[in-house]
mmCIF file of C-alpha atoms in Angstrom:
data_model
loop_
_atom_site.group_PDB
_atom_site.id
_atom_site.type_symbol
_atom_site.label_atom_id
_atom_site.label_comp_id
_atom_site.label_asym_id
_atom_site.label_seq_id
_atom_site.Cartn_x
_atom_site.Cartn_y
_atom_site.Cartn_z
ATOM 1 C CA UNK A 378 -122.235 65.730 -33.846
ATOM 2 C CA UNK A 379 -125.689 67.518 -34.809
ATOM 3 C CA UNK A 380 -126.453 67.570 -38.841
ATOM 4 C CA UNK A 381 -129.542 69.625 -39.764
ATOM 5 C CA UNK A 382 -131.252 69.373 -43.647
ATOM 6 C CA UNK A 383 -133.501 71.920 -44.183
ATOM 7 C CA UNK A 384 -135.350 70.565 -46.527
ATOM 8 C CA UNK A 385 -137.116 74.471 -47.364
ATOM 9 C CA UNK A 386 -133.616 75.316 -48.750
ATOM 10 C CA UNK A 387 -132.078 71.861 -49.621
ATOM 11 C CA UNK A 388 -129.035 72.548 -47.569
ATOM 12 C CA UNK A 389 -127.050 70.956 -44.661
ATOM 13 C CA UNK A 390 -126.086 72.787 -41.241
ATOM 14 C CA UNK A 391 -124.049 72.007 -38.498
ATOM 15 C CA UNK A 392 -122.860 74.099 -35.284
ATOM 16 C CA UNK A 393 -119.196 72.135 -35.974
ATOM 17 C CA UNK A 394 -117.090 71.147 -38.779
ATOM 18 C CA UNK A 395 -118.325 67.375 -39.832
ATOM 19 C CA UNK A 396 -116.403 64.044 -39.587
ATOM 20 C CA UNK A 397 -118.372 63.394 -43.087
ATOM 21 C CA UNK A 398 -119.787 64.594 -45.507
ATOM 22 C CA UNK A 399 -123.538 64.142 -44.996
ATOM 23 C CA UNK A 400 -124.272 63.682 -48.820
ATOM 24 C CA UNK A 401 -121.672 61.567 -49.642
ATOM 25 C CA UNK A 402 -120.048 60.059 -46.463
ATOM 26 C CA UNK A 403 -116.261 61.066 -47.427
ATOM 27 C CA UNK A 404 -113.925 61.842 -44.312
ATOM 28 C CA UNK A 405 -112.723 64.728 -46.840
ATOM 29 C CA UNK A 406 -114.689 67.647 -44.979
ATOM 30 C CA UNK A 407 -112.312 70.700 -44.945
ATOM 31 C CA UNK A 408 -112.747 74.621 -44.048
ATOM 32 C CA UNK A 409 -113.478 77.295 -46.701
ATOM 33 C CA UNK A 410 -111.690 80.261 -46.047
ATOM 34 C CA UNK A 411 -112.567 83.625 -47.273
ATOM 35 C CA UNK A 412 -110.951 86.939 -47.600
ATOM 36 C CA UNK A 413 -107.291 87.923 -49.452
ATOM 37 C CA UNK A 414 -104.959 84.160 -49.457
ATOM 38 C CA UNK A 415 -101.613 83.561 -49.564
ATOM 39 C CA UNK A 416 -99.586 81.747 -51.819
ATOM 40 C CA UNK A 417 -99.236 79.198 -48.619
ATOM 41 C CA UNK A 418 -103.525 79.173 -48.772
ATOM 42 C CA UNK A 419 -102.916 78.472 -52.733
ATOM 43 C CA UNK A 420 -101.039 75.731 -51.620
ATOM 44 C CA UNK A 421 -103.121 74.433 -48.629
ATOM 45 C CA UNK A 422 -106.171 73.968 -51.603
ATOM 46 C CA UNK A 423 -103.702 72.540 -53.967
ATOM 47 C CA UNK A 424 -103.270 69.985 -51.280
ATOM 48 C CA UNK A 425 -106.682 69.145 -50.589
ATOM 49 C CA UNK A 426 -106.710 70.340 -46.862
ATOM 50 C CA UNK A 427 -108.790 73.651 -47.809
ATOM 51 C CA UNK A 428 -111.233 74.905 -50.057
ATOM 52 C CA UNK A 429 -110.913 79.064 -50.822
ATOM 53 C CA UNK A 430 -114.106 80.760 -50.867
ATOM 54 C CA UNK A 431 -113.267 83.961 -52.497
ATOM 55 C CA UNK A 432 -112.683 87.434 -51.339
ATOM 56 C CA UNK A 433 -115.589 88.182 -49.285
ATOM 57 C CA UNK A 434 -117.795 86.058 -47.121
ATOM 58 C CA UNK A 435 -121.457 86.982 -46.761
ATOM 59 C CA UNK A 436 -123.480 86.098 -43.508
ATOM 60 C CA UNK A 437 -125.076 83.070 -45.174
ATOM 61 C CA UNK A 438 -122.299 81.669 -47.138
ATOM 62 C CA UNK A 439 -120.946 78.180 -45.918
ATOM 63 C CA UNK A 440 -118.192 76.530 -43.573
ATOM 64 C CA UNK A 441 -117.273 73.459 -44.762
ATOM 65 C CA UNK A 442 -117.499 71.541 -48.118
ATOM 66 C CA UNK A 443 -117.134 68.126 -49.224
ATOM 67 C CA UNK A 444 -113.706 67.720 -51.436
ATOM 68 C CA UNK A 445 -115.112 64.935 -53.074
ATOM 69 C CA UNK A 446 -118.734 65.830 -53.574
ATOM 70 C CA UNK A 447 -118.342 69.741 -53.313
ATOM 71 C CA UNK A 448 -121.392 69.380 -51.378
ATOM 72 C CA UNK A 449 -121.382 73.053 -49.008
ATOM 73 C CA UNK A 450 -122.470 72.862 -45.277
ATOM 74 C CA UNK A 451 -123.926 75.355 -43.693
ATOM 75 C CA UNK A 452 -122.706 76.805 -40.189
ATOM 76 C CA UNK A 453 -125.547 77.493 -38.017
ATOM 77 C CA UNK A 454 -126.200 77.865 -34.310
ATOM 78 C CA UNK A 455 -128.226 75.568 -33.093
ATOM 79 C CA UNK A 456 -130.793 76.782 -30.696
ATOM 80 C CA UNK A 457 -131.901 74.740 -27.851
ATOM 81 C CA UNK A 458 -135.817 75.084 -26.034
ATOM 82 C CA UNK A 459 -136.712 74.332 -22.826
#
């Protein structure tokens, strides 16, 4: 797992869900769900399984967040160079 930290943007980026928070080390990193939500989604958020991110997802919204320190991790596809 590779996590990229942008010093310019002061954000964390990863191409997949991290096993632990890059800031505090907590294993409680969960997916952020966007769009209209069901009652089940609200229950999952209360149980700490997901975070509800609002009804509209924008291009630059984070994909995951740490439950403990609220650090957001943004999805980023890494480019490989020859």
